[in-house]
Amino acid sequence: MKNKNFAKLSINNKTYNLPIYKASEGNDVIDIAKLFAESGHFTYDPGFTSTASCQSKITYIDGDKGILRYRGYDIEELAKNSDFIEVTNLLIYGDLPNKKQLSKYYKLISNHTMVHEQLLKFFNGFRRDAHPMAMMVGVMGALSSFYQDSLDINDPHQRMTASRRIIAKASSIGAMAYKYSIGQPFVQPNNKLSYSENFLNMCFSVPAEEYKISKVIANAMDVIFILHADHEQNASTSTVRLAGSSGANPFACIAAGVASLWGPAHGGANQAALEMLKTIGHKKNISKYIKKAKDKNDTFRLMGFGHRVYKNYDPRAKILKQTCKKVLNHIGIKNDPVLEVAIELEKIALKDKYFIDKKLYPNVDFYSGIILRAIGFPPEMFTVIFAIARSAGWTAHWHEMIEDPVQKIGRPRQLYSGNKKTKYGVRRSTKNTR
Ligand code: ACO
């Protein structure tokens, strides 16, 4: 990072020169790493709205223009021309593979699609009504007890093996969580199939009947996986990086990412968005819910709307709106009331002053749930599918973090606002039995 410019910060009449680093695209950053040592002050930025936590070459987002690129490639081009495994290779290695490299990479990933037999027993310990994300968090973390030959984070070969295992097994574990929840037998992976076809087969085939994989559905699945594969320093990716910064093993780090993704403000929003659309139920009820979303005293928000970074239409939502139409058309769903509500809700919200002023547009979660539901997944599986896709981005960031020469354990500071030194017993709370 070369810098020629400095920002000047004045505290109590003393001026500090803070280096400014130029981004290859997008926002430059001010380096405050030495500020505490030199001035005794921390910076304060809840939710990291102005803080770059690392340097990264993986994904670029321009939230104002609605641009998303992996390693310099526009998301629209990747969704149109690539499949998920090629995109995974791109995210991890930095450029698109040639044909030979891609076919080798396919083999390397598919070598790891099966899970240890002992791991299957884990599922019996879960309640049948457990959320599949609960199983996903637990089983992903448990991989570290089975694959002890890829836990040494200082060995590049072990790191690569671990990341291939994570990407390959994420879809097997996700499919197993689904099968367990509906009481059907697990379906073993079939390495002759593509990643998306294999996932669909593991979820929907049964021993008693043949399952025909539709090209249109498999392609839609690839698009969904590609669009969710990475999104720079979001909450779950930052969680993976933070967990990894202490030297924790890769499976434990990814399990932490899965947990972080589960929240309704992040990956859980796709389930919440579909449930909201179903609750609205009909176009005639939309105005009531728009009113609720705008009411400061109401906790209701339009799920699948708004984004920390995008202050324009999320490019992923644009692609998914088209994919959604293709899938419903292919399945023969002519008038889907949920899609009708979604399209009308989007139309009304985009003309509403509240949403215009706050720059709230549909995000990736707005249409993905409608597609996944049409394919046959229950809402509980939506975030699992997101987690399977994001395992590619998480591992790419985990590699980058470990290989970064300035990497150190992540340890944010705080603005302490609690009690000053207090003598024991002087003060007793009356509220501590809540
Ligand atoms: N509906 C109604 N109002 C909203 C919405 C929404 N979906 N999103 C934001 N706002 C309002 C807030 O009330 C706030 O208003 P104020 O300035 O008057 O207080 C303002 O817009 C800014 O919102 P913040 O919550 O401060 O923005 P932030 O960047 O922290 O949050 C977030 C972004 C979490 C995505 C938010 O827009 C939201 O909760 N959306 C719904 C959940 C969702 O769809 N999440 C998926 C995100 S994409 C992903 O993770 C893959």
GROMACS .gro file of C-alpha atoms and ligand atoms in nm, residues 264-267 269 293-294 296 300-308 311 316 354-355 358 360 363-365 386, ligand 1:
model
   78
  264PRO     CA    1  -3.277  -1.225   0.999
  265ALA     CA    2  -3.085  -0.905   0.924
  266HIS     CA    3  -2.838  -1.112   0.715
  267GLY     CA    4  -2.890  -1.451   0.548
  269ALA     CA    5  -3.383  -1.246   0.550
  293ALA     CA    6  -4.274  -0.036   0.756
  294LYS     CA    7  -4.265   0.345   0.767
  296LYS     CA    8  -4.111   0.446   1.365
  300PHE     CA    9  -4.197  -0.425   1.111
  301ARG     CA   10  -3.955  -0.380   0.820
  302LEU     CA   11  -3.996  -0.474   0.458
  303MET     CA   12  -3.783  -0.788   0.451
  304GLY     CA   13  -3.569  -0.821   0.140
  305PHE     CA   14  -3.550  -0.443   0.121
  306GLY     CA   15  -3.258  -0.216   0.208
  307HIS     CA   16  -2.889  -0.287   0.232
  308ARG     CA   17  -2.593  -0.149   0.424
  311LYS     CA   18  -2.803   0.248  -0.211
  316ARG     CA   19  -2.829  -0.971  -0.763
  354TYR     CA   20  -3.980   0.708   0.247
  355PHE     CA   21  -3.803   0.436   0.047
  358LYS     CA   22  -3.364   0.632   0.246
  360LEU     CA   23  -3.412   0.134   0.007
  363ASN     CA   24  -3.196  -0.687  -0.212
  364VAL     CA   25  -3.089  -1.040  -0.307
  365ASP     CA   26  -3.334  -1.194  -0.061
  386PHE     CA   27  -2.715  -1.930   0.115
  435ACO     N1   28  -3.803  -0.142   0.582
  435ACO     C1   29  -3.831  -0.022   0.638
  435ACO     N2   30  -3.739   0.066   0.677
  435ACO     C2   31  -3.610   0.033   0.661
  435ACO     C3   32  -3.572  -0.089   0.603
  435ACO     C4   33  -3.673  -0.179   0.564
  435ACO     N3   34  -3.643  -0.298   0.510
  435ACO     N4   35  -3.437  -0.099   0.598
  435ACO     C5   36  -3.392   0.016   0.651
  435ACO     N5   37  -3.495   0.095   0.690
  435ACO     C6   38  -3.486   0.231   0.746
  435ACO     C7   39  -3.446   0.224   0.894
  435ACO     O1   40  -3.560   0.223   0.978
  435ACO     C8   41  -3.364   0.350   0.907
  435ACO     O2   42  -3.452   0.458   0.922
  435ACO     P1   43  -3.407   0.588   1.011
  435ACO     O3   44  -3.287   0.645   0.943
  435ACO     O4   45  -3.527   0.674   1.005
  435ACO     O5   46  -3.377   0.534   1.148
  435ACO     C9   47  -3.293   0.365   0.774
  435ACO     O6   48  -3.378   0.297   0.679
  435ACO    C10   49  -3.154   0.304   0.769
  435ACO     O7   50  -3.165   0.171   0.816
  435ACO     P2   51  -3.051   0.099   0.902
  435ACO     O8   52  -3.112  -0.018   0.971
  435ACO     O9   53  -2.982   0.201   0.988
  435ACO    O10   54  -2.954   0.055   0.787
  435ACO     P3   55  -2.847  -0.058   0.798
  435ACO    O11   56  -2.751  -0.031   0.690
  435ACO    O12   57  -2.794  -0.068   0.938
  435ACO    O13   58  -2.930  -0.192   0.772
  435ACO    C11   59  -3.036  -0.374   0.668
  435ACO    C12   60  -2.934  -0.261   0.653
  435ACO    C13   61  -3.006  -0.455   0.798
  435ACO    C14   62  -3.022  -0.472   0.553
  435ACO    C15   63  -3.178  -0.315   0.674
  435ACO    O14   64  -3.205  -0.244   0.555
  435ACO    C16   65  -3.286  -0.419   0.699
  435ACO    O15   66  -3.311  -0.453   0.816
  435ACO     N6   67  -3.348  -0.475   0.591
  435ACO    C17   68  -3.444  -0.582   0.606
  435ACO    C18   69  -3.371  -0.713   0.627
  435ACO    C19   70  -3.303  -0.764   0.502
  435ACO    O16   71  -3.362  -0.766   0.394
  435ACO     N7   72  -3.178  -0.811   0.519
  435ACO    C20   73  -3.101  -0.869   0.408
  435ACO    C21   74  -2.982  -0.788   0.378
  435ACO     S1   75  -2.897  -0.852   0.237
  435ACO    C22   76  -2.810  -0.984   0.295
  435ACO    O17   77  -2.771  -0.995   0.407
  435ACO    C23   78  -2.783  -1.086   0.202
   0.00000   0.00000   0.00000
